[in-house]
Coordinates of C-alpha atoms in Angstrom, one line a residue:
M1 CA 103.5 114.5 104.4
K2 CA 104.4 117.0 101.6
S3 CA 105.1 114.3 99.0
L4 CA 102.1 112.1 99.8
L5 CA 99.8 115.3 99.6
L6 CA 101.3 116.2 96.3
N7 CA 100.5 112.8 95.0
I8 CA 97.1 113.2 95.9
V9 CA 96.8 116.6 94.1
I10 CA 98.1 115.0 91.1
S11 CA 95.4 112.4 91.0
L12 CA 92.8 115.2 91.2
F13 CA 94.1 116.5 88.0
S14 CA 93.6 113.3 86.4
F15 CA 90.1 113.8 86.3
S16 CA 90.5 116.6 83.8
C17 CA 91.9 116.2 80.4
L18 CA 92.6 119.9 79.9
F19 CA 96.1 119.7 81.0
A20 CA 99.3 121.1 78.9
Q21 CA 102.2 118.9 78.7
I22 CA 103.9 120.4 81.9
E23 CA 101.5 121.9 84.6
Q24 CA 102.0 123.6 88.0
K25 CA 99.7 124.1 90.6
R26 CA 99.7 125.4 94.2
I27 CA 98.1 123.5 97.1
K28 CA 97.3 124.1 100.8
I29 CA 96.7 121.3 103.1
N30 CA 93.6 121.3 105.5
S31 CA 95.0 119.8 108.6
E32 CA 91.9 119.8 110.5
N33 CA 90.4 117.3 108.0
S34 CA 93.7 115.2 107.4
F35 CA 95.4 112.4 109.2
V36 CA 97.8 109.7 109.2
K37 CA 97.3 106.6 111.1
V38 CA 99.4 103.3 111.4
H39 CA 97.3 100.3 112.3
G40 CA 99.1 97.1 113.8
S41 CA 98.6 94.0 115.8
T42 CA 100.0 91.5 118.2
N43 CA 99.1 87.9 119.2
V44 CA 97.3 89.6 122.0
N45 CA 95.7 92.8 120.8
E46 CA 95.6 95.6 118.1
F47 CA 97.0 99.0 118.1
R48 CA 96.7 102.4 116.5
C49 CA 99.1 105.0 116.2
T50 CA 98.4 108.5 114.7
Y51 CA 100.5 111.2 113.4
S52 CA 99.8 113.8 115.8
A53 CA 101.7 116.9 114.5
E54 CA 99.9 119.3 112.0
L55 CA 100.5 118.9 108.5
P56 CA 102.4 121.5 106.4
I57 CA 100.2 124.8 106.5
E58 CA 102.2 126.6 103.8
E59 CA 101.2 126.6 100.4
L60 CA 103.1 124.0 98.2
E61 CA 104.0 123.8 94.5
I62 CA 104.0 120.7 92.4
T63 CA 104.7 120.2 88.8
Y64 CA 103.5 117.4 86.8
Q65 CA 103.5 116.1 83.4
Q66 CA 100.8 113.8 81.7
K67 CA 102.2 110.8 79.7
G68 CA 98.9 109.1 78.2
E69 CA 97.0 107.9 81.2
N70 CA 99.8 108.5 83.8
F71 CA 101.1 111.5 85.4
I72 CA 104.9 112.1 86.3
I73 CA 105.2 114.4 89.5
K74 CA 108.0 116.5 90.6
H75 CA 107.7 117.9 94.1
E76 CA 109.6 117.8 97.7
A77 CA 109.4 114.5 99.6
L78 CA 107.0 114.5 102.5
F79 CA 108.9 114.0 105.9
L80 CA 106.8 112.7 108.8
K81 CA 108.8 112.9 112.1
V82 CA 108.6 109.4 113.8
I83 CA 108.6 111.3 117.3
N84 CA 105.2 112.8 116.2
F85 CA 103.4 109.5 116.1
T86 CA 101.5 108.6 119.2
C87 CA 99.8 105.4 120.4
P88 CA 97.2 104.7 122.9
N89 CA 99.8 104.5 125.9
S90 CA 103.0 105.8 126.4
Q91 CA 104.6 102.4 126.5
M92 CA 103.1 101.4 123.1
T93 CA 104.4 105.0 121.7
E94 CA 107.8 104.4 123.1
D95 CA 107.9 100.9 121.6
F96 CA 106.7 102.3 118.2
H97 CA 109.5 104.8 118.2
D98 CA 111.9 102.4 119.0
L99 CA 111.0 100.0 116.5
L100 CA 111.5 102.7 113.9
D101 CA 115.0 103.6 115.4
Y102 CA 113.8 107.2 115.3
E103 CA 117.1 108.6 117.0
Q104 CA 119.2 107.4 113.9
Y105 CA 116.1 107.8 111.4
P106 CA 114.1 110.4 112.6
Y107 CA 111.6 110.7 109.5
I108 CA 109.4 108.4 107.4
I109 CA 109.7 109.8 104.0
F110 CA 107.0 109.5 101.3
Q111 CA 107.9 110.5 97.7
V112 CA 105.1 110.1 95.0
Q113 CA 106.6 109.3 91.6
K114 CA 103.6 109.0 89.3
I115 CA 99.9 108.5 89.1
I116 CA 98.7 105.6 86.8
N117 CA 95.5 105.1 85.2
H118 CA 94.1 108.2 87.3
N119 CA 93.8 106.0 90.6
T120 CA 96.9 104.2 91.3
A121 CA 99.9 105.9 92.9
E122 CA 103.5 104.9 92.7
I123 CA 105.1 105.7 96.0
I124 CA 108.5 105.5 97.5
I125 CA 108.7 105.0 101.1
E126 CA 111.8 105.4 103.2
M127 CA 111.9 103.9 106.9
A128 CA 114.5 103.3 109.1
G129 CA 117.0 103.9 106.0
E130 CA 115.7 101.7 103.7
Q131 CA 113.4 102.6 100.5
K132 CA 110.6 100.4 99.0
T133 CA 108.3 101.3 96.2
Y134 CA 104.5 100.8 96.4
F135 CA 101.6 101.0 94.1
V136 CA 98.4 101.9 96.0
D137 CA 94.8 102.8 95.1
I138 CA 93.7 106.3 95.8
Q139 CA 90.1 107.3 96.3
N140 CA 89.5 111.1 95.2
N141 CA 86.7 113.3 95.9
F142 CA 87.0 116.8 94.2
Q143 CA 84.4 119.8 94.6
D144 CA 85.2 123.7 94.0
K145 CA 89.0 123.3 94.2
L146 CA 88.7 121.1 97.3
L147 CA 90.2 117.6 96.9
A148 CA 90.2 115.0 99.6
C149 CA 92.1 112.0 98.9
T150 CA 92.1 108.7 101.0
T151 CA 94.1 105.4 100.8
T152 CA 95.1 102.5 102.8
M153 CA 98.5 100.8 102.3
Q154 CA 99.7 97.5 103.4
I155 CA 103.4 97.4 104.4
C156 CA 105.5 94.6 106.0
I157 CA 108.1 96.1 108.4
T158 CA 110.7 93.6 107.5
D159 CA 110.7 95.1 104.0
F160 CA 112.6 97.8 105.8
G161 CA 115.0 95.7 107.7
L162 CA 112.9 96.0 110.9
K163 CA 112.4 93.2 113.1
A164 CA 108.9 92.7 114.8
P165 CA 109.4 93.1 118.5
E166 CA 108.4 90.5 121.2
K167 CA 107.7 91.4 124.8
F168 CA 107.5 89.6 127.9
F169 CA 110.0 86.7 127.0
G170 CA 108.4 86.4 123.6
M171 CA 104.8 85.9 124.9
V172 CA 103.6 89.1 123.0
K173 CA 104.7 89.3 119.4
V174 CA 104.0 92.2 117.0
N175 CA 102.7 91.2 113.5
E176 CA 105.1 92.3 110.9
N177 CA 102.4 93.5 108.6
I178 CA 100.9 96.9 109.2
E179 CA 98.3 99.3 107.7
V180 CA 98.9 102.7 106.9
D181 CA 95.8 105.0 106.6
F182 CA 95.5 108.6 105.4
K183 CA 93.3 111.2 104.3
I184 CA 94.6 114.4 102.9
E185 CA 92.3 117.3 102.3
M186 CA 93.7 120.4 100.3
N187 CA 92.7 123.4 98.3
I188 CA 94.1 123.7 95.1
N189 CA 95.1 126.8 93.2
D190 CA 96.7 127.8 89.8
N191 CA 100.2 129.6 90.0

């Protein structure tokens, strides 16, 4: 979650052209107004799993460098514990954890690499031991050192070597395409 949040912070700075070549900022996440949700579907119904743990509450430091319209970002990756995702019922939660092989791969890892043209983020996601790069649009709202960033990402689980599960002898099949929604709200401070 740290990585994703830091990505969002960088997009905030893209609104200001007053940057030096290399900048450092400190951010603090407002967990009460932030979330990560996974939406999926089967041939029978839809489901939504939410990250139920608190996001990091300590201040985080990011370093970024502007290159034309792009920002290169250096920060820690954001580690989300798979076991902290909960779904509408216990069986669905267990299936979600098993799908992501949480015992062998306990984290979903987000690493933001750069912000392109002020509103597109290049993000590396690691799930079940496989990495993929995504380019996602980010919407930002910035007022008085408070930044709120939101996005929706489309992910295919087979890109990570995962097989969509089937239940009841194949009568219920999970769609391999999922959506990840997040909103991160944070306070931004100079070092």
